[in-house]
C-alpha cells in the first residue's frame, strides 16, 4: 500500500507535464524588401517652367475701295484663305444708280490667313474706307511668355527654351523682345517668342522650360525616388541601410533637381553608404528590411 502511494507520487508530475500545452512561439517581425544605391558626384542644371500663351500680332483689315454696294462675299468667319483668294466684290454707287453693266471691283487676300470677321452682307451699302472683313495673318503667330522679374538676368531676349504644347508636341523656342508693360499682379514681363509649330488657335496655353545654368562645383547626386519628403515639401530625408536588416532615417538638404535626380547638399555620405531606393517610401526609422540586389 505504501509502495503504491510512492508510485502515484512519482507518476502524477509526469501526467501533469504531458497534459500541459506548449508556449506559443513569437511571430517573426515583418520586414520590407528594398534595393539600395550609392551616392555619385555630379551637377544638375537648374530649370524653370514658365507659362506661354499663343497670340497673333498682325490682323489685316480689308476696306471698301469705293463707296458703293457689296456684290459678292464668298468668305465667312473662320475660313482659311490663301494669298490671292477672292474676298469680296463691289460696285460704286454711281454704277449701281446708272445700271451700267460693268465689271465689279475685286478685293483679294494679300497673305495666307484666317478670316476673323465679316462685317457687311451681300447687297449692303458701304462707304469708301469702311471695313469689310478682317484677316489674321497666320505667319504672325507668337507665344507670349511670362517671365518673373526675379529671373530677368537669366531669361531675356535671345534665351532659348523648350516649348511643350498641351498635346505633347515639343519645339525649341527663342525669346525675341519684351512687351512694354509689366503685369503688376504677378510681377512678370511678357516676352514675344516664336516657334515652328504650324497653326494654333489664339489663347492656347503652353509651357516653356528654360535651363538657367548649372550649380558651381560637384555635389552628391541621388535618384529622385530615394528622397522622401513631407506633404509641404519643407523637410526631406533618405533611408539608409544601417545593416542588412535595419533602415535608419537621415534628414537631408537638397539642391537642384531634374526629372530623374536630385542634388544632396548635406550631410556628406560615404561612397559606400547604402541608400534605399525601391521600398523606401513609408519606411519608419529603425524599420526592419531585407536587402535585394542593389543597383
XYZ file of N, CA and C in Angstrom, residues 11-118:
324
model
N 4.331 9.397 -10.556
C 3.654 9.439 -11.855
C 2.868 10.721 -12.047
N 2.328 11.285 -10.953
C 1.445 12.454 -11.055
C 2.121 13.644 -11.745
N 3.361 14.034 -11.399
C 4.006 15.152 -12.120
C 4.214 14.857 -13.599
N 4.479 13.558 -13.895
C 4.668 13.218 -15.304
C 3.391 13.399 -16.092
N 2.260 12.995 -15.484
C 0.970 13.171 -16.140
C 0.629 14.643 -16.319
N 0.962 15.418 -15.303
C 0.678 16.868 -15.393
C 1.513 17.492 -16.498
N 2.754 17.059 -16.628
C 3.622 17.599 -17.680
C 3.127 17.232 -19.062
N 2.622 16.008 -19.203
C 2.135 15.580 -20.511
C 0.905 16.349 -20.936
N 0.096 16.769 -19.978
C -1.147 17.463 -20.324
C -0.972 18.940 -20.545
N 0.179 19.524 -20.196
C 0.344 20.978 -20.323
C 0.589 21.344 -21.787
N 0.076 22.504 -22.223
C 0.255 22.987 -23.607
C 1.592 23.688 -23.739
N 2.138 23.680 -24.991
C 3.409 24.345 -25.244
C 3.211 25.851 -25.327
N 4.250 26.603 -24.946
C 4.194 28.076 -25.017
C 4.229 28.515 -26.482
N 3.356 29.514 -26.893
C 3.343 29.976 -28.286
C 4.661 30.641 -28.659
N 5.130 30.357 -29.868
C 6.361 30.958 -30.348
C 6.081 32.367 -30.867
N 6.942 33.326 -30.544
C 6.711 34.691 -31.033
C 6.791 34.747 -32.557
N 5.861 35.542 -33.179
C 5.857 35.683 -34.631
C 7.053 36.533 -35.078
N 7.636 36.196 -36.207
C 8.785 36.980 -36.682
C 8.355 38.396 -37.065
N 9.210 39.366 -36.813
C 8.920 40.758 -37.159
C 8.917 40.904 -38.667
N 7.834 41.501 -39.248
C 7.783 41.643 -40.704
C 8.869 42.591 -41.187
N 9.339 42.359 -42.391
C 10.361 43.218 -42.972
C 9.958 43.603 -44.383
N 10.572 44.671 -44.889
C 10.273 45.193 -46.224
C 11.442 44.913 -47.157
N 11.122 44.384 -48.319
C 12.161 44.142 -49.320
C 12.576 45.472 -49.941
N 13.858 45.748 -50.001
C 14.351 47.023 -50.516
C 15.541 46.784 -51.441
N 15.786 47.768 -52.295
C 17.022 47.813 -53.072
C 17.751 49.098 -52.724
N 19.035 49.111 -52.881
C 19.836 50.256 -52.460
C 20.687 50.777 -53.610
N 21.169 51.985 -53.416
C 22.109 52.600 -54.336
C 23.136 53.359 -53.521
N 24.092 53.964 -54.188
C 25.108 54.772 -53.509
C 25.193 56.140 -54.161
N 25.768 57.073 -53.442
C 25.958 58.440 -53.924
C 26.898 58.457 -55.128
N 26.588 59.331 -56.097
C 27.587 59.647 -57.114
C 27.692 61.164 -57.232
N 28.782 61.640 -57.751
C 29.050 63.067 -57.835
C 28.586 63.622 -59.187
N 28.042 64.847 -59.145
C 27.592 65.482 -60.372
C 27.018 66.854 -60.086
N 26.566 67.523 -61.136
C 25.926 68.839 -61.015
C 24.692 68.842 -61.897
N 23.593 69.328 -61.377
C 22.323 69.344 -62.094
C 21.987 70.778 -62.478
N 21.711 70.992 -63.751
C 21.322 72.322 -64.212
C 19.977 72.712 -63.606
N 19.845 73.987 -63.271
C 18.589 74.487 -62.727
C 17.631 74.789 -63.864
N 16.412 74.310 -63.750
C 15.401 74.536 -64.772
C 14.194 75.238 -64.164
N 13.543 76.068 -64.975
C 12.331 76.748 -64.547
C 11.292 76.598 -65.649
N 10.056 76.308 -65.270
C 8.964 76.136 -66.216
C 8.055 77.359 -66.152
N 7.859 78.006 -67.294
C 7.044 79.214 -67.382
C 5.841 78.972 -68.274
N 4.878 79.866 -68.161
C 3.652 79.751 -68.942
C 3.733 80.636 -70.178
N 3.189 80.130 -71.283
C 3.158 80.888 -72.534
C 1.765 80.780 -73.137
N 1.369 81.822 -73.862
C 0.041 81.841 -74.492
C 0.166 82.305 -75.932
N -0.568 81.640 -76.817
C -0.496 81.983 -78.236
C -1.258 83.273 -78.526
N -0.745 83.997 -79.516
C -1.406 85.225 -79.967
C -0.949 85.495 -81.403
N -1.725 86.286 -82.124
C -1.368 86.696 -83.481
C -1.171 88.204 -83.479
N 0.020 88.622 -83.916
C 0.377 90.030 -83.839
C -0.243 90.861 -84.954
N -0.485 90.249 -86.117
C -0.925 91.036 -87.268
C -2.329 90.643 -87.703
N -3.197 91.626 -87.765
C -4.512 91.461 -88.350
C -4.661 92.487 -89.465
N -5.150 92.042 -90.588
C -5.275 92.904 -91.767
C -6.746 93.211 -91.994
N -7.069 94.477 -91.989
C -8.441 94.910 -92.228
C -8.597 95.300 -93.687
N -9.476 94.607 -94.395
C -9.763 94.909 -95.801
C -10.937 95.879 -95.855
N -10.739 97.021 -96.503
C -11.751 98.077 -96.539
C -12.326 98.248 -97.939
N -13.442 98.913 -97.998
C -14.098 99.180 -99.288
C -13.271 100.187 -100.079
N -12.900 99.875 -101.327
C -12.097 100.814 -102.117
C -12.903 102.011 -102.615
N -14.219 101.869 -102.692
C -15.088 102.969 -103.128
C -16.363 102.929 -102.292
N -17.141 103.982 -102.405
C -18.473 103.980 -101.807
C -19.422 103.280 -102.764
N -20.105 102.261 -102.268
C -20.983 101.524 -103.164
C -21.622 100.347 -102.477
N -21.843 99.269 -103.256
C -22.608 98.131 -102.779
C -21.799 96.835 -102.935
N -21.940 95.958 -101.929
C -21.285 94.656 -101.976
C -22.047 93.751 -102.938
N -21.339 93.233 -103.942
C -21.957 92.332 -104.911
C -21.767 90.864 -104.512
N -20.554 90.494 -104.092
C -20.258 89.102 -103.722
C -19.385 89.101 -102.483
N -19.626 88.108 -101.616
C -18.864 87.996 -100.362
C -18.722 86.502 -100.049
N -17.796 85.828 -100.737
C -17.732 84.358 -100.645
C -17.090 83.821 -99.375
N -16.553 84.665 -98.507
C -15.871 84.164 -97.309
C -16.764 84.321 -96.080
N -16.489 83.487 -95.108
C -17.209 83.517 -93.830
C -16.184 83.511 -92.688
N -16.576 83.931 -91.501
C -15.653 83.872 -90.366
C -15.110 82.465 -90.158
N -13.814 82.373 -89.833
C -13.069 81.135 -89.594
C -12.688 80.405 -90.876
N -12.954 81.020 -92.039
C -12.459 80.436 -93.285
C -10.953 80.654 -93.395
N -10.251 79.638 -93.914
C -8.839 79.785 -94.233
C -8.730 80.268 -95.668
N -7.937 81.298 -95.894
C -7.760 81.829 -97.245
C -6.283 81.849 -97.587
N -6.012 81.701 -98.864
C -4.644 81.780 -99.349
C -4.382 83.174 -99.904
N -3.139 83.465 -100.098
C -2.787 84.713 -100.747
C -3.385 84.732 -102.152
N -4.092 85.800 -102.480
C -4.744 85.932 -103.780
C -6.182 85.462 -103.807
N -6.678 84.865 -102.708
C -8.074 84.412 -102.667
C -9.028 85.599 -102.760
N -10.144 85.409 -103.474
C -11.152 86.460 -103.587
C -11.887 86.620 -102.260
N -11.943 87.864 -101.780
C -12.629 88.136 -100.522
C -14.006 88.755 -100.749
N -14.086 89.756 -101.600
C -15.391 90.343 -101.911
C -15.294 91.158 -103.189
N -16.446 91.430 -103.818
C -16.540 92.329 -104.958
C -17.600 93.378 -104.654
N -17.474 94.533 -105.338
C -18.448 95.611 -105.130
C -18.492 96.525 -106.352
N -19.582 97.255 -106.430
C -19.732 98.273 -107.476
C -19.936 99.610 -106.792
N -19.552 100.668 -107.495
C -19.698 102.006 -106.923
C -21.167 102.413 -106.900
N -21.469 103.401 -106.100
C -22.842 103.896 -106.013
C -23.305 104.449 -107.360
N -22.406 105.115 -108.097
C -22.763 105.673 -109.399
C -23.096 104.565 -110.387
N -22.289 103.504 -110.399
C -22.554 102.388 -111.290
C -23.895 101.731 -110.967
N -24.175 101.599 -109.666
C -25.431 100.993 -109.244
C -26.602 101.849 -109.681
N -26.460 103.175 -109.533
C -27.559 104.085 -109.874
C -27.808 104.105 -111.377
N -26.753 104.074 -112.195
C -26.895 104.137 -113.642
C -27.276 102.792 -114.242
N -27.071 101.735 -113.498
C -27.387 100.411 -114.014
C -26.500 99.986 -115.149
N -25.297 100.560 -115.181
C -24.365 100.258 -116.251
C -23.750 98.872 -116.008
N -23.742 98.056 -117.038
C -23.104 96.741 -116.928
C -21.597 96.928 -116.893
N -20.995 96.645 -115.767
C -19.568 96.833 -115.613
C -18.994 95.732 -114.729
N -17.727 95.529 -114.864
C -17.059 94.517 -114.040
C -16.898 95.045 -112.626
N -17.393 94.303 -111.601
C -17.246 94.780 -110.224
C -15.775 94.839 -109.807
N -15.490 95.689 -108.856
C -14.157 95.750 -108.264
C -13.940 94.528 -107.370
N -12.792 93.901 -107.506
C -12.483 92.706 -106.717
C -11.389 93.020 -105.701
N -11.547 92.480 -104.497
C -10.543 92.629 -103.446
C -10.069 91.235 -103.050
N -8.737 91.035 -103.073
C -8.143 89.729 -102.803
C -7.271 89.766 -101.543
N -7.066 88.577 -100.978
C -6.238 88.462 -99.782
C -4.780 88.721 -100.127
N -4.109 89.501 -99.293
C -2.696 89.815 -99.535
C -1.754 88.812 -98.873
N -2.306 87.878 -98.066
C -1.475 86.871 -97.391
C -2.346 85.691 -97.017
N -1.689 84.597 -96.662
C -2.430 83.459 -96.123
C -2.919 83.811 -94.730
N -4.165 83.479 -94.434
C -4.670 83.848 -93.119
C -6.007 83.220 -92.813
N -6.526 83.616 -91.682
C -7.814 83.136 -91.187
C -8.770 84.320 -91.137
N -9.943 84.160 -91.731
C -10.933 85.234 -91.716
C -11.486 85.353 -90.295
N -11.178 86.469 -89.651
C -11.613 86.672 -88.266
C -13.048 87.160 -88.192
N -13.425 88.055 -89.094
C -14.782 88.590 -89.078
C -15.147 89.127 -90.450
N -16.444 89.077 -90.735
C -17.015 89.653 -91.954
C -18.124 90.599 -91.503
